[in-house]
């Protein structure tokens, strides 16, 4: 694949249940096309997982700091997930646009619903889904980062997100991630308009 930039420079919104492989697919796209894309760094009130770095993985903030961003209208979207807040700041998007890169937002269905009704935000929408919930549960358990209660919360959320993807007319593309390379080629083909 040529490393020329996509003609469509709108941000990419990539959504899907936790454990569906969004992060892996996004990273493959960024690695394969340097100086083209950048993932927005979301703010969150959750604690860092092992290996995560503040300002790179997320902006890890207090609930008070998060609420200030929200009250001041500095978030383009925000949601609560598994008892923690997550949100994308307008400043994070602006920084990426200033670098003349294409922003990628990795957000859940609540965030997707918020940005689709924002008249100032135009994007392309992709939903990444697992082959089935059994595979998703195996991936979540394989991480070893969640207790049983959080795994069940994430599985319940996944059921709602999968139903949302099937019924909403928001997504430009739904990709089943049952084979990483095939799913990546489908994502890349969509992003670069090669289909």
Tab-separated table of C-alpha atoms in Angstrom:
chain	number	residue	atom	x	y	z
A	1	UNK	CA	0.000	0.000	0.000
A	2	UNK	CA	1.320	3.420	-0.930
A	3	UNK	CA	1.914	5.724	2.004
A	4	UNK	CA	0.099	8.654	0.420
A	5	UNK	CA	-2.465	10.281	2.662
A	6	UNK	CA	-6.174	9.546	2.297
A	7	UNK	CA	-8.064	12.076	0.216
A	8	UNK	CA	-10.767	12.222	2.894
A	9	UNK	CA	-9.099	14.134	5.761
A	10	UNK	CA	-12.037	13.950	8.194
A	11	UNK	CA	-11.303	12.429	11.608
A	12	UNK	CA	-11.810	8.691	12.007
A	13	UNK	CA	-14.087	7.622	14.832
A	14	UNK	CA	-13.423	3.989	15.692
A	15	UNK	CA	-15.765	2.333	18.138
A	16	UNK	CA	-16.518	-1.140	19.412
A	17	UNK	CA	-16.575	-3.137	22.612
A	18	UNK	CA	-13.574	-3.366	24.898
A	19	UNK	CA	-11.471	-6.327	23.761
A	20	UNK	CA	-12.609	-6.194	20.108
A	21	UNK	CA	-9.126	-5.208	18.934
A	22	UNK	CA	-9.688	-1.511	18.217
A	23	UNK	CA	-6.395	-0.467	19.777
A	24	UNK	CA	-4.393	-3.049	17.837
A	25	UNK	CA	-5.996	-2.092	14.520
A	26	UNK	CA	-5.524	1.619	15.173
A	27	UNK	CA	-1.866	1.113	16.046
A	28	UNK	CA	-1.298	-0.946	12.881
A	29	UNK	CA	-2.817	1.868	10.805
A	30	UNK	CA	-0.644	4.502	12.497
A	31	UNK	CA	2.518	2.363	12.184
A	32	UNK	CA	1.874	1.559	8.512
A	33	UNK	CA	1.283	5.218	7.605
A	34	UNK	CA	3.681	7.420	9.559
A	35	UNK	CA	2.973	11.150	9.601
A	36	UNK	CA	-0.629	10.575	8.524
A	37	UNK	CA	-2.694	9.735	11.620
A	38	UNK	CA	-2.585	10.409	15.337
A	39	UNK	CA	-4.738	8.926	18.074
A	40	UNK	CA	-6.390	11.481	20.321
A	41	UNK	CA	-5.349	11.040	23.927
A	42	UNK	CA	-8.521	10.894	26.000
A	43	UNK	CA	-8.940	12.135	29.534
A	44	UNK	CA	-10.012	9.544	32.096
A	45	UNK	CA	-10.618	9.304	35.806
A	46	UNK	CA	-9.606	5.635	35.977
A	47	UNK	CA	-6.298	4.485	37.399
A	48	UNK	CA	-3.468	3.642	34.966
A	49	UNK	CA	-2.945	-0.014	34.094
A	50	UNK	CA	0.591	-1.440	34.200
A	51	UNK	CA	2.660	0.073	31.391
A	52	UNK	CA	0.307	2.977	30.686
A	53	UNK	CA	1.823	6.451	30.713
A	54	UNK	CA	0.083	9.715	31.515
A	55	UNK	CA	-0.227	11.933	28.456
A	56	UNK	CA	0.441	9.023	26.102
A	57	UNK	CA	-2.062	6.294	26.983
A	58	UNK	CA	-4.537	8.706	28.562
A	59	UNK	CA	-4.544	11.961	30.470
A	60	UNK	CA	-5.175	10.492	33.919
A	61	UNK	CA	-7.051	13.159	35.891
A	62	UNK	CA	-9.058	13.531	39.065
A	63	UNK	CA	-12.840	13.615	38.979
A	64	UNK	CA	-12.639	17.316	39.905
A	65	UNK	CA	-10.344	18.133	36.974
A	66	UNK	CA	-12.538	16.108	34.623
A	67	UNK	CA	-15.686	17.875	35.795
A	68	UNK	CA	-14.021	21.266	35.230
A	69	UNK	CA	-13.254	20.291	31.605
A	70	UNK	CA	-16.853	19.180	31.148
A	71	UNK	CA	-18.401	22.273	32.755
A	72	UNK	CA	-16.185	24.565	30.665
A	73	UNK	CA	-17.315	22.869	27.436
A	74	UNK	CA	-13.778	21.664	26.677
A	75	UNK	CA	-14.845	18.084	25.815
A	76	UNK	CA	-16.204	17.117	22.399
A	77	UNK	CA	-17.584	13.924	23.936
A	78	UNK	CA	-17.614	12.245	27.313
A	79	UNK	CA	-19.009	9.113	28.854
A	80	UNK	CA	-18.920	6.966	31.947
A	81	UNK	CA	-17.667	3.433	31.419
A	82	UNK	CA	-17.145	0.867	34.184
A	83	UNK	CA	-17.496	3.585	36.853
A	84	UNK	CA	-14.909	5.909	35.278
A	85	UNK	CA	-15.233	8.982	33.075
A	86	UNK	CA	-13.647	9.157	29.624
A	87	UNK	CA	-13.654	12.137	27.275
A	88	UNK	CA	-11.976	13.679	24.247
A	89	UNK	CA	-10.935	17.292	24.591
A	90	UNK	CA	-11.283	19.896	21.868
A	91	UNK	CA	-7.635	20.808	22.542
A	92	UNK	CA	-6.495	17.251	21.724
A	93	UNK	CA	-8.219	17.449	18.336
A	94	UNK	CA	-6.852	20.934	17.640
A	95	UNK	CA	-3.264	19.798	18.336
A	96	UNK	CA	-3.567	16.991	15.798
A	97	UNK	CA	-5.110	19.242	13.148
A	98	UNK	CA	-2.294	21.766	13.712
A	99	UNK	CA	0.198	19.014	12.814
A	100	UNK	CA	-1.862	18.437	9.619
A	101	UNK	CA	-2.553	14.853	10.690
A	102	UNK	CA	-5.844	12.968	10.685
A	103	UNK	CA	-7.216	12.455	14.207
A	104	UNK	CA	-8.410	9.018	15.245
A	105	UNK	CA	-10.885	8.859	18.117
A	106	UNK	CA	-11.297	5.551	19.952
A	107	UNK	CA	-14.632	6.119	21.715
A	108	UNK	CA	-17.636	4.156	22.948
A	109	UNK	CA	-21.232	4.323	21.726
A	110	UNK	CA	-22.177	7.184	24.067
A	111	UNK	CA	-19.310	9.251	22.689
A	112	UNK	CA	-20.284	8.301	19.142
A	113	UNK	CA	-23.840	9.453	19.761
A	114	UNK	CA	-22.546	12.778	21.101
A	115	UNK	CA	-20.161	13.578	18.243
A	116	UNK	CA	-22.662	12.626	15.524
A	117	UNK	CA	-25.043	15.351	16.693
A	118	UNK	CA	-22.297	17.989	16.931
A	119	UNK	CA	-22.716	20.192	13.822
A	120	UNK	CA	-19.084	21.357	14.113
A	121	UNK	CA	-17.668	17.831	13.946
A	122	UNK	CA	-17.625	15.853	10.701
A	123	UNK	CA	-16.057	12.409	10.723
A	124	UNK	CA	-16.063	8.914	9.282
A	125	UNK	CA	-17.318	6.141	11.580
A	126	UNK	CA	-16.049	2.565	11.872
A	127	UNK	CA	-17.290	-0.101	14.281
A	128	UNK	CA	-14.969	-3.001	15.171
A	129	UNK	CA	-16.745	-6.100	16.434
A	130	UNK	CA	-15.504	-9.490	17.604
A	131	UNK	CA	-16.647	-12.678	15.901
A	132	UNK	CA	-18.804	-13.347	18.967
A	133	UNK	CA	-19.055	-12.656	22.691
A	134	UNK	CA	-17.217	-15.878	23.607
A	135	UNK	CA	-14.089	-14.628	21.828
A	136	UNK	CA	-14.520	-11.219	23.415
A	137	UNK	CA	-14.743	-12.723	26.897
A	138	UNK	CA	-11.577	-14.764	26.261
A	139	UNK	CA	-9.719	-11.600	25.207
A	140	UNK	CA	-10.898	-9.674	28.267
A	141	UNK	CA	-9.902	-12.482	30.621
A	142	UNK	CA	-6.597	-12.932	28.798
A	143	UNK	CA	-5.598	-9.346	29.600
A	144	UNK	CA	-5.470	-10.171	33.291
A	145	UNK	CA	-6.219	-6.533	34.139
A	146	UNK	CA	-9.863	-6.802	35.230
A	147	UNK	CA	-11.610	-8.430	38.168
A	148	UNK	CA	-14.708	-10.579	37.591
A	149	UNK	CA	-17.111	-7.716	38.309
A	150	UNK	CA	-15.449	-5.476	35.703
A	151	UNK	CA	-15.383	-8.301	33.148
A	152	UNK	CA	-19.143	-8.748	33.574
A	153	UNK	CA	-19.695	-4.972	33.271
A	154	UNK	CA	-17.639	-4.926	30.057
A	155	UNK	CA	-19.545	-7.920	28.626
A	156	UNK	CA	-22.903	-6.275	29.393
A	157	UNK	CA	-21.651	-3.082	27.752
A	158	UNK	CA	-20.418	-5.099	24.756
A	159	UNK	CA	-23.897	-6.577	24.242
A	160	UNK	CA	-25.388	-3.068	24.186
A	161	UNK	CA	-22.693	-1.777	21.815
A	162	UNK	CA	-23.156	-4.676	19.389
A	163	UNK	CA	-26.904	-4.066	19.344
A	164	UNK	CA	-26.273	-0.342	18.811
A	165	UNK	CA	-23.963	-1.039	15.848
A	166	UNK	CA	-26.587	-3.276	14.244
A	167	UNK	CA	-29.453	-0.813	14.648
A	168	UNK	CA	-27.810	2.609	14.299
A	169	UNK	CA	-27.270	4.066	10.854
A	170	UNK	CA	-24.212	5.958	12.048
A	171	UNK	CA	-21.366	3.683	10.994
A	172	UNK	CA	-19.862	3.928	7.531
A	173	UNK	CA	-18.262	0.509	8.002
A	174	UNK	CA	-18.649	-2.419	10.425
A	175	UNK	CA	-15.599	-4.683	10.497
A	176	UNK	CA	-15.603	-8.125	12.114
A	177	UNK	CA	-12.206	-8.669	13.701
A	178	UNK	CA	-12.042	-12.468	13.499
A	179	UNK	CA	-8.707	-12.371	11.645
A	180	UNK	CA	-6.423	-9.444	12.462
A	181	UNK	CA	-4.753	-9.129	9.045
A	182	UNK	CA	-8.013	-9.361	7.122
A	183	UNK	CA	-9.682	-6.868	9.468
A	184	UNK	CA	-6.727	-4.506	9.108
A	185	UNK	CA	-6.792	-4.675	5.308
A	186	UNK	CA	-10.518	-3.909	5.373
A	187	UNK	CA	-9.946	-0.929	7.670
A	188	UNK	CA	-7.054	0.366	5.574
A	189	UNK	CA	-9.033	-0.087	2.356
A	190	UNK	CA	-11.958	1.861	3.794
A	191	UNK	CA	-9.773	4.679	5.141
A	192	UNK	CA	-7.879	5.104	1.880
A	193	UNK	CA	-10.949	4.639	-0.357
A	194	UNK	CA	-9.482	1.599	-2.127
A	195	UNK	CA	-12.696	-0.363	-2.419
